[in-house]
Amino acid sequence: MIEYNEFINEIIFTNVNNIVSFKLFIFIILALLFSLAIDVIFGEMPGRIHPVVIMGSIINFFKKLFIDIKSKISGLLLVICCAAASSLILLFIYIICSVNVILLFIVFSILLSSFYSVNMLLQTAIDVKNDLNESIDKARRSVSYLVSRNTEELTESFIVSAVIESLTENITDSYVAPIFYYFIFGVIILYKPFNYHLYFLLLIPMLYRLFNTLDAMVGYKTDELKDIGFFAAKIDDILNYVPSRIAGIYVVISAYLLKFDGKNSFNVMMRDARKCPSPNSGYTMASTAGALNIQLIKKDTYILGDDNKEIIADDISKAVKLSKLSIILFTITVIVLFTLIYVIL
C-alpha cells in the first residue's frame, strides 16, 4: 500500500495556503457520476458478489446468534456487530485498492453504485406495468416481490397503487438518502481531510444501506422481531427523516416541471404524509398521489390523495417520469451546492 502522505499529496490533494485540492473535489464528483453511469448502463451487480446481498448474509448470521436474547440489547448487538463486520470488509477492500489511484477510483465507484439503485427502482415499476398489460395474474406475482401485502386477489387498481407506492417510497431509500450522506461527508473532508478519508466517504453510504437493509429484514413489530429489530428501525427512521422530506419536495418540483398538478402535490404531501405508519415514507408517496390526482391505498393502513380519477396502468409511467426527474434534479442540486461550497472554501 502506498504511504498515506505520498498518496494524498501526489494523487488526491495538495494543501497549499489552506486551499483544499481540486483533485479531491473532482474525485468526489466524478466518482458519483461514474457510479451513476455504472448503475444506469449495467444495473445491479451479480447477486453472489453484491454488497447488499453480503450484508444480508452478515445480518442473518448475527441475527441467529442474538435472536434468543429476549430484550432490546439483542438489537443493539445486532447493529454493532453487523456494522463492525461490514466496515472491516470494506476497509480490507479499500487497503488493497489503495495501491493504485485508478484501481481505487474504479472500485470506489462500483461499490458506491451498489449502495443505491436507480436502474432497478425504475425498471421494476415498468416491468410490472408490462406484466399488467399481459395478464393480471402475472402482474400479481410480480408485485408480490415489491410489497409485503397479500397480492393474490388484488384488482388492477390496487396493483397499480402498490407499484407506485413501492416506487415512490424508495426514491428516498434507494437514492436520495445515500447520496445525501455521501455529499454531507464529502463537505466534511473538504474542510478537514484526514487519514483514510476516502474510506470513510464510502463507509457512510455503505452504513446507510446496511441500516436500511437491517430495517427491511428485522424492523418489524412481530413477537419474534420486536426486540431485535427495535434499534434498526429507529436508526432507519432517524437517517431518513431529512432525506425523505427533501425527496418529497423534489417530487413537488418535478410535478410542476412535468405539468402535473404541482400545487395539489404539495397540498396532499402536507396533509397526508403523516398518515403512514412510517414517519418518513409518506412524503414521496403523498406528493406523487397529489401530482397525479389519484389515491394510493394500502388496505387498513393508509389512504393518500383524493379520489379525483380512476387509477390506471398509465399512472405507473407517469410516476416513473416523476421519480426519474426528481432523482435528476436532486443530483444536479447536490453537485451544484457541493461545487459552490468548494469555491467558497
XYZ file of C-alpha atoms in Angstrom:
345
model
C 0.000 0.000 0.000
C 1.253 3.473 -0.851
C 2.124 5.516 2.212
C -0.732 7.823 3.184
C 1.179 11.105 2.813
C 2.541 10.175 -0.600
C -0.876 9.041 -1.776
C -2.620 12.181 -0.532
C -0.016 14.661 -1.694
C 0.550 13.228 -5.154
C -2.825 11.747 -6.033
C -5.681 13.161 -4.006
C -4.864 16.674 -2.925
C -2.234 19.272 -2.342
C -2.979 21.604 0.524
C -1.448 24.977 -0.240
C -2.374 28.010 1.853
C -5.293 26.032 3.323
C -6.928 25.618 -0.090
C -8.320 22.103 -0.465
C -7.145 20.389 -3.629
C -9.117 20.460 -6.812
C -8.235 16.778 -7.246
C -10.119 15.716 -4.122
C -13.135 17.763 -5.197
C -13.056 16.196 -8.679
C -12.672 12.695 -7.252
C -15.853 13.057 -5.183
C -17.903 14.415 -8.097
C -16.590 12.026 -10.752
C -16.989 9.000 -8.502
C -20.701 9.758 -8.194
C -21.139 10.380 -11.927
C -19.184 7.246 -12.822
C -21.205 5.201 -10.334
C -24.423 6.544 -11.872
C -23.221 5.527 -15.323
C -22.465 2.042 -13.993
C -25.914 1.767 -12.445
C -27.775 3.057 -15.494
C -25.801 1.001 -18.039
C -25.172 -2.243 -16.172
C -27.749 -2.259 -13.388
C -27.163 -4.353 -10.285
C -24.039 -6.368 -9.592
C -24.391 -10.187 -9.652
C -26.130 -11.368 -6.508
C -23.255 -13.559 -5.363
C -20.905 -10.580 -5.010
C -23.423 -7.773 -4.447
C -22.507 -5.865 -1.257
C -26.150 -5.654 -0.148
C -26.545 -9.426 -0.539
C -23.368 -9.896 1.501
C -24.777 -7.508 4.120
C -27.913 -9.640 4.208
C -25.819 -12.735 4.904
C -23.983 -10.905 7.696
C -27.311 -9.802 9.172
C -28.679 -13.349 9.075
C -25.530 -14.700 10.743
C -25.698 -12.309 13.688
C -29.484 -12.498 13.867
C -29.218 -16.238 14.582
C -26.673 -15.504 17.320
C -28.752 -12.888 19.121
C -32.397 -13.750 18.363
C -32.789 -15.745 21.580
C -31.872 -12.748 23.739
C -35.349 -11.560 24.673
C -34.550 -7.880 25.160
C -33.669 -4.841 23.060
C -29.986 -5.488 23.807
C -30.184 -8.128 21.067
C -30.979 -5.389 18.555
C -28.117 -3.222 19.768
C -25.682 -6.134 19.479
C -27.010 -6.927 16.011
C -26.492 -3.358 14.781
C -22.984 -3.058 16.289
C -21.735 -6.436 15.033
C -23.154 -6.018 11.521
C -21.687 -2.506 11.242
C -18.283 -3.680 12.501
C -18.127 -6.712 10.191
C -19.236 -4.736 7.117
C -16.810 -1.895 7.897
C -13.881 -4.291 8.229
C -14.663 -5.934 4.889
C -14.839 -2.525 3.222
C -11.548 -1.483 4.866
C -9.856 -4.623 3.564
C -11.051 -3.866 0.017
C -10.006 -0.215 0.354
C -6.481 -1.064 1.534
C -5.952 -3.484 -1.359
C -7.203 -0.957 -3.930
C -5.160 1.932 -2.482
C -2.046 0.662 -4.273
C -3.262 2.442 -7.420
C -5.470 5.511 -7.675
C -7.146 4.361 -10.912
C -7.986 0.997 -9.373
C -9.229 2.781 -6.259
C -11.427 5.119 -8.308
C -12.975 2.251 -10.290
C -13.652 0.033 -7.280
C -14.842 3.035 -5.239
C -17.356 3.940 -7.966
C -18.558 0.361 -8.424
C -19.127 -0.030 -4.691
C -20.833 3.357 -4.452
C -23.210 2.332 -7.240
C -24.164 -0.762 -5.246
C -25.290 1.345 -2.265
C -28.153 2.864 -4.254
C -30.357 1.599 -7.050
C -31.849 3.882 -9.689
C -31.980 1.476 -12.624
C -33.710 -1.339 -10.750
C -36.069 1.055 -8.953
C -37.434 2.491 -12.197
C -37.231 -0.665 -14.308
C -39.084 -2.796 -11.772
C -42.098 -0.488 -11.945
C -42.022 -0.528 -15.751
C -41.795 -4.332 -15.762
C -44.895 -4.693 -13.580
C -46.801 -2.359 -15.886
C -45.777 -4.518 -18.865
C -46.841 -7.627 -16.970
C -50.180 -5.993 -16.206
C -50.728 -5.409 -19.914
C -50.193 -9.147 -20.497
C -52.009 -10.716 -17.569
C -53.295 -9.604 -14.188
C -52.085 -12.870 -12.632
C -48.577 -12.231 -13.916
C -48.717 -8.706 -12.514
C -49.891 -10.045 -9.142
C -46.877 -12.353 -8.998
C -44.524 -9.542 -9.973
C -45.865 -7.069 -7.454
C -45.648 -9.676 -4.683
C -41.861 -9.212 -4.769
C -42.232 -5.475 -4.142
C -44.708 -5.296 -1.262
C -45.423 -7.285 1.885
C -49.218 -7.366 1.450
C -51.112 -10.341 0.017
C -51.328 -9.784 -3.755
C -53.234 -12.906 -4.827
C -56.590 -11.136 -5.202
C -55.522 -7.555 -5.926
C -57.521 -5.784 -8.602
C -55.761 -3.789 -11.314
C -56.193 -0.504 -9.436
C -54.675 -1.943 -6.260
C -51.761 -3.415 -8.244
C -51.066 -0.019 -9.808
C -51.310 1.622 -6.407
C -48.893 -0.894 -4.858
C -46.364 -0.350 -7.657
C -46.492 3.437 -7.364
C -46.248 3.239 -3.569
C -43.179 0.975 -3.740
C -41.539 3.076 -6.451
C -42.014 6.445 -4.811
C -41.338 5.321 -1.237
C -37.983 4.007 -2.395
C -36.888 7.275 -4.006
C -35.577 8.123 -0.549
C -34.093 4.754 0.429
C -32.719 3.812 -2.963
C -31.075 7.085 -3.923
C -31.692 10.384 -2.146
C -30.593 9.309 1.346
C -27.306 7.532 0.490
C -26.246 10.349 -1.854
C -27.313 12.990 0.673
C -24.982 11.465 3.263
C -22.238 10.919 0.681
C -22.115 14.650 -0.050
C -22.539 15.696 3.576
C -19.412 13.742 4.431
C -17.770 14.996 1.234
C -18.146 18.546 2.556
C -16.590 17.476 5.862
C -13.461 16.085 4.235
C -13.169 19.156 2.009
C -12.904 21.203 5.178
C -10.855 18.732 7.171
C -9.179 15.903 5.232
C -7.734 13.144 7.409
C -6.217 9.680 7.130
C -8.350 7.272 5.111
C -10.925 9.963 4.377
C -11.938 8.275 1.092
C -12.596 5.068 3.013
C -14.930 6.931 5.364
C -16.526 8.733 2.413
C -17.539 5.319 1.051
C -18.292 3.910 4.502
C -21.035 6.484 5.171
C -23.407 5.442 2.329
C -22.492 1.804 2.998
C -23.604 2.105 6.626
C -26.796 3.826 5.498
C -27.526 0.911 3.179
C -26.697 -1.547 5.972
C -29.113 0.107 8.425
C -31.763 0.293 5.718
C -31.293 -3.422 4.968
C -31.420 -4.234 8.671
C -34.731 -2.404 8.939
C -36.083 -4.268 5.907
C -35.056 -7.638 7.377
C -35.779 -7.312 11.094
C -37.527 -3.973 11.665
C -40.986 -5.388 12.295
C -43.209 -5.417 15.394
C -43.819 -9.158 15.387
C -43.268 -11.227 18.513
C -40.077 -12.651 17.014
C -38.558 -9.380 15.774
C -39.879 -6.594 18.004
C -36.780 -6.670 20.244
C -34.001 -7.495 17.805
C -35.400 -5.085 15.209
C -36.020 -2.141 17.540
C -32.712 -0.301 17.100
C -32.512 -0.974 13.358
C -35.980 0.509 12.827
C -35.227 3.576 14.946
C -31.887 4.235 13.233
C -33.526 3.917 9.813
C -36.266 6.373 10.838
C -33.680 8.886 12.065
C -31.461 8.593 8.987
C -34.395 9.003 6.598
C -36.028 11.923 8.403
C -34.343 14.732 6.443
C -33.817 12.913 3.094
C -37.466 11.822 2.890
C -38.680 15.393 3.208
C -36.130 16.603 0.668
C -37.264 13.865 -1.719
C -40.896 14.895 -1.236
C -40.062 18.488 -2.181
C -38.286 17.312 -5.337
C -41.366 15.310 -6.322
C -43.413 18.507 -5.982
C -40.914 20.490 -8.086
C -40.869 17.732 -10.711
C -44.671 17.735 -10.793
C -44.633 21.430 -11.734
C -41.963 20.901 -14.406
C -43.806 17.931 -15.930
C -47.059 19.918 -15.907
C -48.725 17.547 -13.479
C -50.648 19.043 -10.563
C -47.782 20.633 -8.627
C -49.975 22.631 -6.266
C -52.009 19.574 -5.322
C -48.803 17.580 -4.956
C -47.604 19.937 -2.229
C -51.012 20.180 -0.539
C -51.527 16.428 -0.386
C -47.976 15.888 0.850
C -48.519 18.319 3.714
C -51.929 16.819 4.515
C -51.370 13.073 4.103
C -47.658 12.324 4.538
C -48.055 11.550 8.237
C -50.876 9.075 7.678
C -48.385 6.268 7.066
C -47.073 4.116 9.945
C -43.544 5.158 8.990
C -42.671 8.778 9.853
C -40.869 9.146 6.510
C -42.342 7.014 3.730
C -45.438 9.162 3.190
C -43.687 12.248 1.830
C -42.838 10.918 -1.620
C -45.934 8.742 -1.852
C -48.364 11.501 -0.883
C -46.718 14.090 -3.134
C -46.949 11.640 -6.046
C -50.615 10.914 -5.321
C -51.327 14.629 -5.344
C -49.339 15.225 -8.508
C -51.262 12.536 -10.398
C -54.620 13.302 -8.755
C -55.040 9.706 -7.645
C -55.448 7.789 -4.415
C -52.795 5.377 -3.182
C -54.419 2.849 -0.882
C -52.991 0.173 1.370
C -55.997 -1.526 2.934
C -56.387 -0.997 6.674
C -53.208 1.112 6.741
C -53.486 4.403 4.821
C -55.215 6.329 2.051
C -53.131 9.023 0.376
C -54.552 11.575 -2.033
C -58.051 12.223 -3.329
C -60.255 10.035 -5.474
C -60.343 12.531 -8.335
C -59.952 9.957 -11.075
C -59.665 6.213 -11.590
C -56.121 4.934 -11.147
C -54.891 3.114 -14.271
C -51.749 1.396 -15.550
C -50.582 4.543 -17.365
C -50.210 6.203 -13.967
C -47.209 3.940 -13.391
C -45.494 5.537 -16.390
C -46.261 8.987 -15.023
C -44.904 8.018 -11.610
C -41.724 6.715 -13.247
C -41.262 10.050 -15.056
C -41.871 11.906 -11.815
C -39.384 9.742 -9.908
C -36.756 9.956 -12.628
C -36.907 13.736 -12.823
C -36.824 14.020 -9.018
C -33.630 11.960 -8.940
C -32.044 14.010 -11.743
C -32.916 17.336 -10.108
C -31.646 16.184 -6.720
C -28.369 15.035 -8.288
C -27.866 18.340 -10.086
C -28.648 20.259 -6.900
C -26.172 18.421 -4.676
C -23.410 18.705 -7.279
C -24.028 22.437 -7.687
C -24.156 23.003 -3.913
C -21.008 20.943 -3.421
C -19.263 22.988 -6.124
C -20.332 26.271 -4.519
C -19.037 25.101 -1.137
C -15.722 24.154 -2.743
C -15.462 27.567 -4.411
C -16.269 29.339 -1.151
C -13.514 27.371 0.558
